[in-house]
PDB file of C-alpha atoms in Angstrom:
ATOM      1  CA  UNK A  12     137.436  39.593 154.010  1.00  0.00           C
ATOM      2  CA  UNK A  13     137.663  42.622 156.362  1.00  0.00           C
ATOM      3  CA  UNK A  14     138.439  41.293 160.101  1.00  0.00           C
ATOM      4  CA  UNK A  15     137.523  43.272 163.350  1.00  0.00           C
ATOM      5  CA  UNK A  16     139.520  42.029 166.301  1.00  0.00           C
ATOM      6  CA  UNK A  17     138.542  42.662 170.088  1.00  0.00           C
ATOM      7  CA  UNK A  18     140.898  41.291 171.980  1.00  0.00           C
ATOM      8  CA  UNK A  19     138.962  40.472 174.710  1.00  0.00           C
ATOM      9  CA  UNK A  20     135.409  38.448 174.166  1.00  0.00           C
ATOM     10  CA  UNK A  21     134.669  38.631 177.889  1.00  0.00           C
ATOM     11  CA  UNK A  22     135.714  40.559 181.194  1.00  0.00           C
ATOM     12  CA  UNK A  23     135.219  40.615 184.527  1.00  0.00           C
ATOM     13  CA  UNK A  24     136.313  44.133 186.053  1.00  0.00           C
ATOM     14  CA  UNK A  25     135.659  45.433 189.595  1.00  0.00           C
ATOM     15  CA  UNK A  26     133.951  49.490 190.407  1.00  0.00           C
ATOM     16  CA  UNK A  27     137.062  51.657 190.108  1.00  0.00           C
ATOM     17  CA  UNK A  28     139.373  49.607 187.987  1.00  0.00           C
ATOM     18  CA  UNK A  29     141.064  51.224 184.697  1.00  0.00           C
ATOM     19  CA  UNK A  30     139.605  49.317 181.791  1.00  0.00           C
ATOM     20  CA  UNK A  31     141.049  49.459 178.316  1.00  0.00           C
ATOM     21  CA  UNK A  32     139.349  47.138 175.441  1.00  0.00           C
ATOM     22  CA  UNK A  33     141.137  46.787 172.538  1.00  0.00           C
ATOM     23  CA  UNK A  34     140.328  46.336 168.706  1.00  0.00           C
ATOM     24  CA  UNK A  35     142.535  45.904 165.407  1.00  0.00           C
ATOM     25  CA  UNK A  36     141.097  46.430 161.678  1.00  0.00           C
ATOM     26  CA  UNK A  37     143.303  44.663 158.919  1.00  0.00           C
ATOM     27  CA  UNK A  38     141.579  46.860 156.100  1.00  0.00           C
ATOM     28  CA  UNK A  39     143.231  49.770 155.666  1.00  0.00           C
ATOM     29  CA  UNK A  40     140.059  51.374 156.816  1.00  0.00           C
ATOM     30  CA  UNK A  41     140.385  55.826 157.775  1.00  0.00           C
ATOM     31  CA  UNK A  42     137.383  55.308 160.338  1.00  0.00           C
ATOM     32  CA  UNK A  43     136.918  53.372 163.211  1.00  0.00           C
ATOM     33  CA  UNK A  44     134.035  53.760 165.855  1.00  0.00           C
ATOM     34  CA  UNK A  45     133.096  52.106 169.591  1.00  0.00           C
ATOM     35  CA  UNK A  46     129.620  51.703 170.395  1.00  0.00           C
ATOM     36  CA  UNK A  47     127.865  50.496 173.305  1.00  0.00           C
ATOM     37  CA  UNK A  48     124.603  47.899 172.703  1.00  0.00           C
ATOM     38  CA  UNK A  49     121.816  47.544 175.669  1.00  0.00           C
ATOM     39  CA  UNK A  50     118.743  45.571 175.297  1.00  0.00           C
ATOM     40  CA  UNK A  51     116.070  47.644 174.200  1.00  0.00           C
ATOM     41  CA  UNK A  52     118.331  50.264 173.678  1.00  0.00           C
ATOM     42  CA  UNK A  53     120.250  49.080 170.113  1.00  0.00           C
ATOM     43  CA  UNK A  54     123.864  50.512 169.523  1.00  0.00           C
ATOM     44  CA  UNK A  55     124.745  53.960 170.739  1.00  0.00           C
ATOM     45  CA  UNK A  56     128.065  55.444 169.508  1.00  0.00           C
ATOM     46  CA  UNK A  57     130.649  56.109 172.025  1.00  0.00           C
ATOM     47  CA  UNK A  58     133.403  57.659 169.937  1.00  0.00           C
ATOM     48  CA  UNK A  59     134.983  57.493 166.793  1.00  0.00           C
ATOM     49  CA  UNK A  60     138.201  58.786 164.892  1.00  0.00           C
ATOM     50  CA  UNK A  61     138.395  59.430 160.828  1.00  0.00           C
ATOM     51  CA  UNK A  62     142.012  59.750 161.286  1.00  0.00           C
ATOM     52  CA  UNK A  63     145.593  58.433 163.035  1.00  0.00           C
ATOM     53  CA  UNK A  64     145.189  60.709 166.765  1.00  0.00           C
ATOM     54  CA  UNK A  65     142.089  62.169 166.309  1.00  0.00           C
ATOM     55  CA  UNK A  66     139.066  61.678 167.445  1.00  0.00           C
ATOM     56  CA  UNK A  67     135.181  62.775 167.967  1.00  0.00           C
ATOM     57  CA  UNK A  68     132.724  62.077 170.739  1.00  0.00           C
ATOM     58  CA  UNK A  69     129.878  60.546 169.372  1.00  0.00           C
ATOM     59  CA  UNK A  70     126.107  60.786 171.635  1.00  0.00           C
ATOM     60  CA  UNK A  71     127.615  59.287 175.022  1.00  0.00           C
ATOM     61  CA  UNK A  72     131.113  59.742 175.786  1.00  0.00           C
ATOM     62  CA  UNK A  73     130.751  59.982 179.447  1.00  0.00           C
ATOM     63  CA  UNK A  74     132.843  58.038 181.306  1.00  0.00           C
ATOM     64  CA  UNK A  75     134.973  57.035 178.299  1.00  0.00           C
ATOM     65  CA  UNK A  76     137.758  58.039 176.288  1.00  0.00           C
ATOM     66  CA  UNK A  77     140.138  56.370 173.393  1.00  0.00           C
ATOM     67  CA  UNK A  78     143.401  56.206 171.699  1.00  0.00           C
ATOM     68  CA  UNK A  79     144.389  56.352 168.030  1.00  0.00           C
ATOM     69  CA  UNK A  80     148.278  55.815 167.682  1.00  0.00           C
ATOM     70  CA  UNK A  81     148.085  53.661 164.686  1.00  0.00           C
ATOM     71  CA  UNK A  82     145.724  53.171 161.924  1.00  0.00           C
ATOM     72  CA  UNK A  83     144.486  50.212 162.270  1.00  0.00           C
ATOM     73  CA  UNK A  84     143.956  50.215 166.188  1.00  0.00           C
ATOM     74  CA  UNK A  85     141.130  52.012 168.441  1.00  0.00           C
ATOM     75  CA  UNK A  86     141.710  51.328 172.056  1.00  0.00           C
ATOM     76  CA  UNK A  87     138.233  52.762 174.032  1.00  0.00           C
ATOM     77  CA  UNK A  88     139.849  53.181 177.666  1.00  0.00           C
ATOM     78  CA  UNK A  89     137.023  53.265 181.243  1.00  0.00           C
ATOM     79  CA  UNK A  90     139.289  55.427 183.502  1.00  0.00           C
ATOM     80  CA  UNK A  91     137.662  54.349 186.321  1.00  0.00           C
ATOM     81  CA  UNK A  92     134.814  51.674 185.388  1.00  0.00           C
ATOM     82  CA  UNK A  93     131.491  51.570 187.042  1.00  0.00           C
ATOM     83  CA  UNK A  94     128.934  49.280 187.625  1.00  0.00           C
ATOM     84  CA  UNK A  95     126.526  51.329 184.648  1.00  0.00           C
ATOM     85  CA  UNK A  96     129.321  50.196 182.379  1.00  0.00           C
ATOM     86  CA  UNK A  97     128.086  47.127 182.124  1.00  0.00           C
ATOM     87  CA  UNK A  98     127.599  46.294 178.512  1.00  0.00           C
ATOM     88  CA  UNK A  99     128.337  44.903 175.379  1.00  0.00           C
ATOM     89  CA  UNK A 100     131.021  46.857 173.567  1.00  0.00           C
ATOM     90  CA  UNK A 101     131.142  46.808 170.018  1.00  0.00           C
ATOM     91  CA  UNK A 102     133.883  48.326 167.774  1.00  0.00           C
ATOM     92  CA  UNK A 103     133.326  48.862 163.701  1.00  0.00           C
ATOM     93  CA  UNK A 104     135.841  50.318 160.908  1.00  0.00           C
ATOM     94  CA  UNK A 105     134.438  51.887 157.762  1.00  0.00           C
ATOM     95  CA  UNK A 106     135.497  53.729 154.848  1.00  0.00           C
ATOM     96  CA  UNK A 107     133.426  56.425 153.378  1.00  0.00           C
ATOM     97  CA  UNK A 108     130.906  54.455 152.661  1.00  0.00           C
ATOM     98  CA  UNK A 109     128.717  54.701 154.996  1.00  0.00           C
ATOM     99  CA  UNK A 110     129.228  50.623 155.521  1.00  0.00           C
ATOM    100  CA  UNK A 111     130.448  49.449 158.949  1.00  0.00           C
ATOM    101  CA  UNK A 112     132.397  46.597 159.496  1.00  0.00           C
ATOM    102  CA  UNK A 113     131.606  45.529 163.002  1.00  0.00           C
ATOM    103  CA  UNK A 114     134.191  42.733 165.703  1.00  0.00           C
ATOM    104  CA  UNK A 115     132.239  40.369 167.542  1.00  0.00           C
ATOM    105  CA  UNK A 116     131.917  42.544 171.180  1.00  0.00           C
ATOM    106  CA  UNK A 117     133.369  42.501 173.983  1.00  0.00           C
ATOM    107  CA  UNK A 118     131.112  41.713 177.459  1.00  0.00           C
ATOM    108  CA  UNK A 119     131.843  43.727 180.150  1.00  0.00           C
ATOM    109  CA  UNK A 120     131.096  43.123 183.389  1.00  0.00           C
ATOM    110  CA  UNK A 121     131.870  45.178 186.354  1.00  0.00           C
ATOM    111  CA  UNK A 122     131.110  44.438 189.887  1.00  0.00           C
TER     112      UNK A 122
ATOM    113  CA  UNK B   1     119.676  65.025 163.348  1.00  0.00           C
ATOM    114  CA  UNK B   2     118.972  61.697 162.125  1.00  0.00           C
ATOM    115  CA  UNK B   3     116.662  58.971 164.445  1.00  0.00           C
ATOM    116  CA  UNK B   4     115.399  55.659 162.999  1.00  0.00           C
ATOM    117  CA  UNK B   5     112.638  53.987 164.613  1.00  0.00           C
ATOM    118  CA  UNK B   6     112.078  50.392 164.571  1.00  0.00           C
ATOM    119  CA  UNK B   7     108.061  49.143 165.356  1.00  0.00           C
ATOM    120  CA  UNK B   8     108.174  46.376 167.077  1.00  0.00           C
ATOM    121  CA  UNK B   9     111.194  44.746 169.676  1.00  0.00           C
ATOM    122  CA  UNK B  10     109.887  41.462 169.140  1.00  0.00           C
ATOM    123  CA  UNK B  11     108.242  39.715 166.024  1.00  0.00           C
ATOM    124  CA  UNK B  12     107.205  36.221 165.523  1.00  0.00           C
ATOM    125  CA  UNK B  13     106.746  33.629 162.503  1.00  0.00           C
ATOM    126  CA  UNK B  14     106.105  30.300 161.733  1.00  0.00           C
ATOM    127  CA  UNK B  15     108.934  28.580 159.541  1.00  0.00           C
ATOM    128  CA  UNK B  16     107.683  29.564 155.766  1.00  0.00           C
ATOM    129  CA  UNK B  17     105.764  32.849 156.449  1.00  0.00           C
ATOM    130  CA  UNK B  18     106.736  35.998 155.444  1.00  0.00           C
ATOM    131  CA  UNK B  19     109.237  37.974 157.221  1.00  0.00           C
ATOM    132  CA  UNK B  20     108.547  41.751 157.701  1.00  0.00           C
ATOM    133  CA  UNK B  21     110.034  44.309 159.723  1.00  0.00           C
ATOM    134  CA  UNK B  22     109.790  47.615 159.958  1.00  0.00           C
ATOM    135  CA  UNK B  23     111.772  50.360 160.293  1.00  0.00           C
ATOM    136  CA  UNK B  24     110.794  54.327 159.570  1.00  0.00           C
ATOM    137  CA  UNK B  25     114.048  57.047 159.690  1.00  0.00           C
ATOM    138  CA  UNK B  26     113.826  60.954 159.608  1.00  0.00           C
ATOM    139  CA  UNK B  27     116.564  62.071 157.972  1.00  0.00           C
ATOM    140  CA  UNK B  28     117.821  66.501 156.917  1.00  0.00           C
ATOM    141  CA  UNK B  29     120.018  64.930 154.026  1.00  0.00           C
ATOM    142  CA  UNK B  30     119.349  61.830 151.093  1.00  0.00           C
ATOM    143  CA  UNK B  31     120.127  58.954 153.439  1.00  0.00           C
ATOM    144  CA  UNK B  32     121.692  55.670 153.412  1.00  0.00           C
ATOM    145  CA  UNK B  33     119.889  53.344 154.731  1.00  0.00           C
ATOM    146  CA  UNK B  34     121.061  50.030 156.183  1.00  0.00           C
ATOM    147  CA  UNK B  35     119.332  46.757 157.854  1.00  0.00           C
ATOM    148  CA  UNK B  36     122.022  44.465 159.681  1.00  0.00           C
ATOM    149  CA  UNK B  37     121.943  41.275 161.427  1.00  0.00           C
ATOM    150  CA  UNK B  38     123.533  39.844 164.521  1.00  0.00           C
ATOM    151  CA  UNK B  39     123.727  36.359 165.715  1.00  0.00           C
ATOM    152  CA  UNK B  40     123.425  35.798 169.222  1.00  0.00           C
ATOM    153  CA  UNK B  41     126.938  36.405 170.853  1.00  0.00           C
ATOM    154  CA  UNK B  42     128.260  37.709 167.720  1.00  0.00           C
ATOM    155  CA  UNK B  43     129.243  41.312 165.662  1.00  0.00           C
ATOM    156  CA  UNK B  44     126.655  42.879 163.584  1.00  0.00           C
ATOM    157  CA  UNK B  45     126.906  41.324 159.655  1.00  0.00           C
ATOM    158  CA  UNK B  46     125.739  44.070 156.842  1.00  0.00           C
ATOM    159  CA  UNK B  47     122.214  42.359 154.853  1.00  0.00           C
ATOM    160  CA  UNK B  48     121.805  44.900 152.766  1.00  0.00           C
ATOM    161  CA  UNK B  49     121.944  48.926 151.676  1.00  0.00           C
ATOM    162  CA  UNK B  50     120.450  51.635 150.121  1.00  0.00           C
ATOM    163  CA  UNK B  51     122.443  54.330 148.235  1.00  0.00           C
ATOM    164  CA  UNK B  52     120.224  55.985 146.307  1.00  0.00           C
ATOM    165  CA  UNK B  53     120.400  53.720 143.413  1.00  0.00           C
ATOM    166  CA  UNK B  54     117.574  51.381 142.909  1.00  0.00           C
ATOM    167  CA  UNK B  55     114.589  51.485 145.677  1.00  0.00           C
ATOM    168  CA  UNK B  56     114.346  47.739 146.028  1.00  0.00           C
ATOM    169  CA  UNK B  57     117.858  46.354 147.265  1.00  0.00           C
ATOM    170  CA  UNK B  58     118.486  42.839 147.521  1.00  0.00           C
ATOM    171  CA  UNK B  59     120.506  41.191 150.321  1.00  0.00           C
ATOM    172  CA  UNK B  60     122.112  38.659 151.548  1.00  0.00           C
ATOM    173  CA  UNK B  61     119.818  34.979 152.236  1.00  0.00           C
ATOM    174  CA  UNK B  62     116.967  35.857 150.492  1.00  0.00           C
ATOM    175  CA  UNK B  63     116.131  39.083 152.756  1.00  0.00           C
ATOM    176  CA  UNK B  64     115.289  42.661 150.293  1.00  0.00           C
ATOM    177  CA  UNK B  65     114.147  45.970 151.554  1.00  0.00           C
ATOM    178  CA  UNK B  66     112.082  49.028 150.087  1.00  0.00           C
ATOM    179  CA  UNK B  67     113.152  52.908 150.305  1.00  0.00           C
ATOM    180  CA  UNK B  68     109.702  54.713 150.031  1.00  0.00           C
ATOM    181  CA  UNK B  69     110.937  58.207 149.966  1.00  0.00           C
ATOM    182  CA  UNK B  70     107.393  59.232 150.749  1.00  0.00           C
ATOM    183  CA  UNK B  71     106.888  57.021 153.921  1.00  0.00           C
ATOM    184  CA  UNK B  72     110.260  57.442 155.228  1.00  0.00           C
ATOM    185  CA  UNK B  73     110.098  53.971 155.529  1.00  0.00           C
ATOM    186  CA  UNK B  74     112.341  51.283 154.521  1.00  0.00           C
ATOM    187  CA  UNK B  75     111.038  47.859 155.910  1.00  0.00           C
ATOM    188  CA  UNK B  76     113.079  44.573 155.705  1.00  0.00           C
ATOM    189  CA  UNK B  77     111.460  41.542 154.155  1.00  0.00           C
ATOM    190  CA  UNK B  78     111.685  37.408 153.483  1.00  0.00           C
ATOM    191  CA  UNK B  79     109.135  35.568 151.769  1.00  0.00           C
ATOM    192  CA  UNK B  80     109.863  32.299 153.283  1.00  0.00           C
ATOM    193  CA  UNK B  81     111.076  32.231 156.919  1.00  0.00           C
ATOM    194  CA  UNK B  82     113.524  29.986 158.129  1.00  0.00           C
ATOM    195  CA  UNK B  83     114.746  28.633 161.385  1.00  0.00           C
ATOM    196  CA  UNK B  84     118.203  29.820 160.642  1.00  0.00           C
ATOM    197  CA  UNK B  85     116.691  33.671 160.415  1.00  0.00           C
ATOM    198  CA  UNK B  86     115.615  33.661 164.140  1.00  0.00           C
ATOM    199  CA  UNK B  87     118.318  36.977 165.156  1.00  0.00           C
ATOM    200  CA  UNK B  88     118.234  40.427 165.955  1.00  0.00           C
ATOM    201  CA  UNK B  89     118.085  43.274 163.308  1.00  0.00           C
ATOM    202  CA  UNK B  90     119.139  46.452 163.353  1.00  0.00           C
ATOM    203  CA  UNK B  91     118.182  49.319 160.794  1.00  0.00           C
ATOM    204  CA  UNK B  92     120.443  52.648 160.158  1.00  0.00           C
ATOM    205  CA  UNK B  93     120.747  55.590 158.643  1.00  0.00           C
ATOM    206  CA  UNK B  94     123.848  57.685 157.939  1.00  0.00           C
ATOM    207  CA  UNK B  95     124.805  60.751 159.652  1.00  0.00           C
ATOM    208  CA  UNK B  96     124.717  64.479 158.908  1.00  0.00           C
ATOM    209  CA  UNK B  97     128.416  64.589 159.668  1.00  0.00           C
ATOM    210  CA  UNK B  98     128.808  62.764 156.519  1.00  0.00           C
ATOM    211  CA  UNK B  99     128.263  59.377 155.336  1.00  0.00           C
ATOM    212  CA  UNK B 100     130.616  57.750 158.022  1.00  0.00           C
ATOM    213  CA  UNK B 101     128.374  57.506 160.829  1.00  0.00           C
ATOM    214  CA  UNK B 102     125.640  55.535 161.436  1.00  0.00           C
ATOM    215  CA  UNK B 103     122.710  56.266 164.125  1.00  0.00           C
ATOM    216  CA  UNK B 104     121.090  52.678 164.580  1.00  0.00           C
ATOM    217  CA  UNK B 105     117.347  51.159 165.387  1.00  0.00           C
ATOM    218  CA  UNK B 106     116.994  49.946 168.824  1.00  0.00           C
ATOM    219  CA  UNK B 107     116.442  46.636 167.238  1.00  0.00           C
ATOM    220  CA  UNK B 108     113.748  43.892 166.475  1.00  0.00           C
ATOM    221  CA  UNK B 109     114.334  40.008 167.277  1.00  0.00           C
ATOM    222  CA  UNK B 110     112.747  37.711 165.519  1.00  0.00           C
ATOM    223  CA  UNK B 111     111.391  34.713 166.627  1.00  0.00           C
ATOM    224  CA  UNK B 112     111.147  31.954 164.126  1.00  0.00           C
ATOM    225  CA  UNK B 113     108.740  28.602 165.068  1.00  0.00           C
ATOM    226  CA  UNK B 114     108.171  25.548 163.746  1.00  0.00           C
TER     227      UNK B 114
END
């Protein structure tokens, strides 16, 4: 089975604090993607990367960036988190099939 | 560029009726279309897909949708609810920038009774 790892299920960040969540794919998979899911809103896509150090901005990047150094890792990094971060994160790896493979999410909080 | 409405944030059943929810996408390109589930407090889990193939697809527990080119509609349906279906589900539709990227539904929960 394909496995998406977040590291972190839950955290707890304060209004200015660097913020780096963390996710792992163990399929081989060329694409990986971070969205963001809001009630009422549904997932919006944050960024994504077809390839090892590249990446695309996907409808809201504000605020965010990420890091590609290896294949099968997509770091999305808050350089200096606010309080409209708050949010479910949710990273997915694909290949070109259109079909994501999604982790479970990672809750942030930030005070 | 591609947008996928979803009629509907909340629907509710009674344990054995039929399930149906509905989702309409405009789309420049032939789409794929997709209708996932999530659990609460958990990832998003694929039910089903359409790639242009056959216009009824059949999914995981039960659950089937219909691409009706001509309604840009693909709805999401059950004929027997269960208590176990009670989630959130998402349609989507792949992205111009090639099949990669999906834009998704805000989402419907259902709401399953006794």
């Amino acid at each position: 089975d394909v496995k998406v790892t977040q590291s972190s299920r839950y955290l707890v960040k304060r209004t200015g604090e660097k913020v780096f969540l963390e996710c792992v794919q163990d399929m081989d998979h060329e694409n990986m993607f971070w969205y963001r899911q809001d009630p009422g809103l549904g997932l919006r896509l944050i960024y994504f990367s077809y390839d090892v150090k590249m990446k695309e901005k996907g409808d809201i990047p504000e605020g965010y960036s990420v890091s590609r150094e290896k294949k099968e890792r997509f770091s999305l990094i808050l350089e200096s988190a606010s309080t409209n971060q708050t949010s479910m994160y949710l990273c997915a790896s694909s290949e070109n099939t259109g079909e994501l493979f999604f982790g479970e999410g990672s809750r942030l909080t930030v005070l | 560029a591609q947008s996928v409405t979803q009629l509907g944030s909340h629907v509710s059943v009674s344990e054995g009726a039929l399930v149906l929810l509905r989702c309409n996408y405009s789309s420049s390109v032939p789409p794929y279309l997709f209708w996932y589930v999530q659990y609460p407090n958990q990832g998003l889990q694929l039910l089903l897909k359409y790639t242009s193939a056959a216009t009824l697809v059949k999914g995981i527990n039960g659950f089937e949708a219909e691409f009706k080119k001509s309604e840009t509609s693909f709805h999401l349906t059950k004929p027997s609810a269960h208590m176990s279906d009670a989630a959130e589900y998402f349609c989507a539709v792949s992205g111009d920038s090639g099949y990669s990227t999906l834009t998704f539904g805000k989402g419907t929960m259902l709401l399953v009774s006794p």
